[in-house]
Amino acid sequence: MNKSFKYIISPEISEFRKFSPKLKIGVLASGKGTNFQELINLSEKGALDIEIKVLVTNKDDAGCIKRAEKVQIPFKIIKDKDFPQKELFELEIINTLINHEVELVVMAGWMKIVTPFFINKFKKKIINIHPSLLPAYKGGSAIKDSILNGSKITGCSVHYVEEEVDSGSLIMQAALSILSEDNIETLSKKIQILEHKILPHSISHAGFSIRSNFMESY
Ligand code: GAR
């Protein structure tokens, strides 16, 4: 794949905000964890002032687990099927995040819909990355759907998680062309390159807003 494809990011990328002490984040991920890895890399380089307090995954074999183990980030596997009710499953996640004193919850490939019960515990403190230009192509097969629909442009979005799925207020988006030779694999790779750019900047933006509100309350 040609890595030098054209894209547009909005708002334009600027410097990361400084956080002292570092912004405490919890990551929810169900998959490979390439976005999670990017956050690890930026944090280790000292480029992004975050402390990844905990990874929560709902899959025993998720790739993100190995990435957490490698750098000794605490992780917890929490599976919905181990709980009689969805609320209890979410309560376990909520308690894990609270016990790790997380300020911002980052859904980086979290493939479970969260209920208002969960969202209300972390109002305006949960962000999600999605592989489409929302509100187009919500749901779990966004990349495939964009190709099948013959879209010419797609991308990725980071948004606050609000009650309606994939509909919260947008923080950042990146767009690129879908070429005639693209397939799910090539397009996914290109979109992920853009995701790795916009997720850290969206964390910086959301973190700044959380810290500012915190200051205002004093
Ligand atoms: C990302 O492409 C993200 O946009 C998508 O899962 C992938 C996770 O990749 N999320 C969704 O589809 C949420 N609806 P990663 O595990 O390599 O970070």
CSV table of C-alpha atoms and ligand atoms in Angstrom, one decimal:
chain,number,residue,atom,x,y,z
A,1,MET,CA,0.0,0.0,0.0
A,2,ASN,CA,1.2,3.5,-0.8
A,3,LYS,CA,1.5,5.2,2.6
A,4,SER,CA,1.7,8.6,1.1
A,5,PHE,CA,-2.0,8.9,0.4
A,6,LYS,CA,-3.8,12.3,0.6
A,7,TYR,CA,-5.9,13.2,3.5
A,8,ILE,CA,-7.4,16.1,5.4
A,9,ILE,CA,-7.7,16.5,9.2
A,10,SER,CA,-10.0,18.9,10.9
A,11,PRO,CA,-9.5,20.7,13.2
A,12,GLU,CA,-5.9,21.0,12.0
A,13,ILE,CA,-3.4,19.2,14.3
A,14,SER,CA,-1.6,21.5,16.7
A,15,GLU,CA,0.7,20.9,19.7
A,16,PHE,CA,-0.5,18.5,22.4
A,17,ARG,CA,-1.7,20.2,25.6
A,18,LYS,CA,0.6,19.9,28.6
A,19,PHE,CA,-0.9,18.0,31.6
A,20,SER,CA,0.8,18.2,35.0
A,21,PRO,CA,0.2,15.8,36.6
A,22,LYS,CA,-0.3,13.6,33.6
A,23,LEU,CA,-3.9,13.0,32.4
A,24,LYS,CA,-5.0,9.6,33.8
A,25,ILE,CA,-6.8,7.6,31.1
A,26,GLY,CA,-8.4,4.2,31.0
A,27,VAL,CA,-8.6,2.4,27.6
A,28,LEU,CA,-11.4,0.1,26.6
A,29,ALA,CA,-10.4,-2.1,23.6
A,30,SER,CA,-11.7,-5.4,22.1
A,31,GLY,CA,-9.2,-5.9,19.3
A,32,LYS,CA,-5.6,-5.7,18.0
A,33,GLY,CA,-4.9,-2.6,19.9
A,34,THR,CA,-3.0,-0.5,17.4
A,35,ASN,CA,-4.6,2.7,18.6
A,36,PHE,CA,-3.7,1.6,22.2
A,37,GLN,CA,-0.2,1.0,21.1
A,38,GLU,CA,0.1,4.5,19.6
A,39,LEU,CA,-0.9,5.9,23.0
A,40,ILE,CA,1.7,3.8,24.7
A,41,ASN,CA,4.3,5.0,22.2
A,42,LEU,CA,3.5,8.7,22.6
A,43,SER,CA,3.3,8.4,26.4
A,44,GLU,CA,6.7,6.6,26.5
A,45,LYS,CA,8.3,9.2,24.3
A,46,GLY,CA,7.0,11.9,26.6
A,47,ALA,CA,5.1,13.5,23.7
A,48,LEU,CA,1.6,13.2,25.2
A,49,ASP,CA,1.2,13.8,28.9
A,50,ILE,CA,-1.0,10.8,29.7
A,51,GLU,CA,-0.7,8.0,32.2
A,52,ILE,CA,-2.5,4.9,31.0
A,53,LYS,CA,-3.8,3.6,34.3
A,54,VAL,CA,-5.7,0.5,33.0
A,55,LEU,CA,-6.8,-1.4,29.9
A,56,VAL,CA,-10.1,-3.1,30.0
A,57,THR,CA,-10.9,-5.7,27.3
A,58,ASN,CA,-13.9,-8.0,26.8
A,59,LYS,CA,-11.9,-10.6,24.8
A,60,ASP,CA,-9.5,-13.3,26.2
A,61,ASP,CA,-7.4,-13.2,23.1
A,62,ALA,CA,-7.5,-9.5,22.2
A,63,GLY,CA,-4.1,-8.3,20.8
A,64,CYS,CA,-4.2,-5.3,23.1
A,65,ILE,CA,-3.5,-7.6,26.1
A,66,LYS,CA,0.0,-8.5,25.0
A,67,ARG,CA,0.7,-4.8,24.3
A,68,ALA,CA,-0.3,-4.0,27.9
A,69,GLU,CA,1.7,-6.9,29.4
A,70,LYS,CA,4.8,-5.8,27.5
A,71,VAL,CA,4.9,-2.4,29.2
A,72,GLN,CA,3.3,-3.5,32.4
A,73,ILE,CA,0.0,-1.6,32.1
A,74,PRO,CA,-2.6,-3.2,34.4
A,75,PHE,CA,-5.3,-4.9,32.4
A,76,LYS,CA,-8.6,-6.6,33.2
A,77,ILE,CA,-10.6,-8.9,31.1
A,78,ILE,CA,-14.3,-8.3,31.7
A,79,LYS,CA,-16.7,-10.4,29.6
A,80,ASP,CA,-20.4,-9.7,29.5
A,81,LYS,CA,-21.3,-13.4,29.4
A,82,ASP,CA,-19.9,-13.7,32.9
A,83,PHE,CA,-22.6,-11.4,34.3
A,84,PRO,CA,-26.4,-12.1,34.5
A,85,GLN,CA,-27.2,-8.5,33.5
A,86,LYS,CA,-25.5,-6.0,31.3
A,87,GLU,CA,-25.7,-3.4,34.2
A,88,LEU,CA,-23.5,-5.7,36.4
A,89,PHE,CA,-21.0,-6.1,33.5
A,90,GLU,CA,-20.8,-2.4,33.1
A,91,LEU,CA,-20.6,-1.9,36.9
A,92,GLU,CA,-17.5,-4.1,37.0
A,93,ILE,CA,-15.9,-1.9,34.3
A,94,ILE,CA,-17.0,1.3,36.1
A,95,ASN,CA,-15.5,0.1,39.3
A,96,THR,CA,-12.3,-0.8,37.6
A,97,LEU,CA,-12.0,2.6,36.0
A,98,ILE,CA,-12.8,4.4,39.3
A,99,ASN,CA,-10.4,2.2,41.3
A,100,HIS,CA,-7.7,3.3,38.9
A,101,GLU,CA,-8.7,7.0,39.3
A,102,VAL,CA,-9.3,7.4,35.6
A,103,GLU,CA,-10.1,11.0,34.4
A,104,LEU,CA,-10.9,10.1,30.8
A,105,VAL,CA,-12.2,6.9,29.3
A,106,VAL,CA,-10.9,6.2,25.8
A,107,MET,CA,-12.7,3.6,23.6
A,108,ALA,CA,-10.1,2.5,21.2
A,109,GLY,CA,-11.8,-0.3,19.2
A,110,TRP,CA,-14.3,-1.2,22.0
A,111,MET,CA,-16.9,-3.2,20.2
A,112,LYS,CA,-19.6,-3.3,22.9
A,113,ILE,CA,-22.5,-0.8,23.0
A,114,VAL,CA,-22.6,1.0,26.3
A,115,THR,CA,-25.8,1.9,28.1
A,116,PRO,CA,-26.9,5.2,29.6
A,117,PHE,CA,-26.0,3.7,33.0
A,118,PHE,CA,-22.3,3.6,32.0
A,119,ILE,CA,-22.4,6.9,30.1
A,120,ASN,CA,-23.9,8.8,33.0
A,121,LYS,CA,-21.1,7.7,35.3
A,122,PHE,CA,-18.6,9.5,33.1
A,123,LYS,CA,-20.5,12.3,31.5
A,124,LYS,CA,-18.4,14.1,28.8
A,125,LYS,CA,-15.5,11.9,29.9
A,126,ILE,CA,-15.8,9.1,27.4
A,127,ILE,CA,-14.5,9.4,23.9
A,128,ASN,CA,-14.7,6.8,21.0
A,129,ILE,CA,-12.9,6.4,17.7
A,130,HIS,CA,-15.0,5.2,14.8
A,131,PRO,CA,-13.8,4.3,11.3
A,132,SER,CA,-16.1,6.5,9.2
A,133,LEU,CA,-17.0,10.2,8.8
A,134,LEU,CA,-19.9,10.2,11.3
A,135,PRO,CA,-22.8,10.5,11.0
A,136,ALA,CA,-22.2,8.3,7.9
A,137,TYR,CA,-21.7,4.5,8.4
A,138,LYS,CA,-22.5,4.0,12.1
A,139,GLY,CA,-22.2,0.5,13.5
A,140,GLY,CA,-19.8,-2.4,13.4
A,141,SER,CA,-19.1,-2.7,9.7
A,142,ALA,CA,-18.4,0.9,8.7
A,143,ILE,CA,-15.5,0.3,6.3
A,144,LYS,CA,-17.2,-2.5,4.5
A,145,ASP,CA,-20.4,-0.5,4.3
A,146,SER,CA,-18.6,2.6,2.8
A,147,ILE,CA,-17.1,0.4,0.0
A,148,LEU,CA,-20.3,-1.4,-0.7
A,149,ASN,CA,-22.2,1.9,-0.9
A,150,GLY,CA,-19.8,3.2,-3.4
A,151,SER,CA,-18.7,6.2,-1.3
A,152,LYS,CA,-15.8,8.2,-2.7
A,153,ILE,CA,-14.7,9.7,0.5
A,154,THR,CA,-14.6,8.2,4.0
A,155,GLY,CA,-12.4,8.6,7.1
A,156,CYS,CA,-12.5,8.4,10.9
A,157,SER,CA,-14.1,10.3,13.7
A,158,VAL,CA,-13.5,10.8,17.4
A,159,HIS,CA,-16.5,11.8,19.4
A,160,TYR,CA,-17.8,12.1,22.9
A,161,VAL,CA,-19.9,9.0,23.8
A,162,GLU,CA,-23.5,10.0,24.4
A,163,GLU,CA,-26.7,8.0,24.6
A,164,GLU,CA,-27.4,7.4,21.0
A,165,VAL,CA,-24.8,5.0,19.4
A,166,ASP,CA,-22.0,6.7,17.3
A,167,SER,CA,-23.8,10.0,17.6
A,168,GLY,CA,-22.1,12.1,20.3
A,169,SER,CA,-20.5,15.5,19.6
A,170,LEU,CA,-17.5,15.3,17.3
A,171,ILE,CA,-14.1,16.2,18.4
A,172,MET,CA,-11.9,15.5,15.3
A,173,GLN,CA,-12.3,13.9,11.9
A,174,ALA,CA,-9.9,12.8,9.1
A,175,ALA,CA,-11.0,12.2,5.5
A,176,LEU,CA,-9.5,10.3,2.6
A,177,SER,CA,-10.6,9.1,-0.9
A,178,ILE,CA,-11.8,5.6,-1.5
A,179,LEU,CA,-9.9,4.6,-4.6
A,180,SER,CA,-11.3,2.1,-7.2
A,181,GLU,CA,-8.6,-0.4,-6.2
A,182,ASP,CA,-9.3,-0.2,-2.5
A,183,ASN,CA,-10.7,-3.1,-0.6
A,184,ILE,CA,-11.5,-3.6,3.1
A,185,GLU,CA,-7.9,-4.4,3.9
A,186,THR,CA,-6.2,-1.5,2.1
A,187,LEU,CA,-8.8,1.0,3.3
A,188,SER,CA,-8.7,-0.2,6.9
A,189,LYS,CA,-4.9,0.3,6.9
A,190,LYS,CA,-5.2,3.8,5.6
A,191,ILE,CA,-7.9,4.7,8.0
A,192,GLN,CA,-5.9,3.3,10.9
A,193,ILE,CA,-2.9,5.6,10.0
A,194,LEU,CA,-5.3,8.5,10.3
A,195,GLU,CA,-6.8,7.1,13.5
A,196,HIS,CA,-3.4,7.1,15.1
A,197,LYS,CA,-3.1,10.8,14.3
A,198,ILE,CA,-6.5,12.0,15.5
A,199,LEU,CA,-7.0,9.9,18.6
A,200,PRO,CA,-4.1,11.3,20.6
A,201,HIS,CA,-5.0,14.9,19.6
A,202,SER,CA,-8.6,14.2,20.6
A,203,ILE,CA,-7.4,13.0,24.0
A,204,SER,CA,-5.4,16.1,24.4
A,205,HIS,CA,-8.5,18.2,23.6
A,206,ALA,CA,-10.9,16.3,25.8
A,207,GLY,CA,-8.3,16.2,28.6
A,208,PHE,CA,-7.9,20.0,28.5
A,209,SER,CA,-11.7,20.4,28.7
A,210,ILE,CA,-11.9,18.1,31.7
A,211,ARG,CA,-9.0,19.8,33.5
A,212,SER,CA,-10.5,23.3,32.8
A,213,ASN,CA,-13.9,22.3,34.2
A,214,PHE,CA,-12.1,20.9,37.2
A,215,MET,CA,-10.3,24.2,37.8
A,216,GLU,CA,-13.5,26.1,37.3
A,217,SER,CA,-15.2,24.2,40.1
A,218,TYR,CA,-12.8,25.6,42.6
B,1,GAR,C1,-10.4,0.9,14.8
B,1,GAR,O1,-10.4,1.0,13.4
B,1,GAR,C2,-11.6,1.6,15.3
B,1,GAR,O2,-12.0,2.7,14.6
B,1,GAR,C3,-12.7,0.5,15.3
B,1,GAR,O3,-12.0,-0.6,15.7
B,1,GAR,C4,-10.6,-0.5,15.3
B,1,GAR,C5,-9.7,-1.0,16.4
B,1,GAR,O4,-8.4,-1.1,15.9
B,1,GAR,N1,-13.8,0.8,16.1
B,1,GAR,C6,-15.0,0.6,15.8
B,1,GAR,O5,-15.4,0.1,14.8
B,1,GAR,C7,-16.1,1.1,16.8
B,1,GAR,N2,-17.4,1.0,16.3
B,1,GAR,P1,-7.2,-1.3,16.9
B,1,GAR,O6,-7.6,-2.5,17.8
B,1,GAR,O7,-6.1,-1.8,16.0
B,1,GAR,O8,-6.9,-0.1,17.6
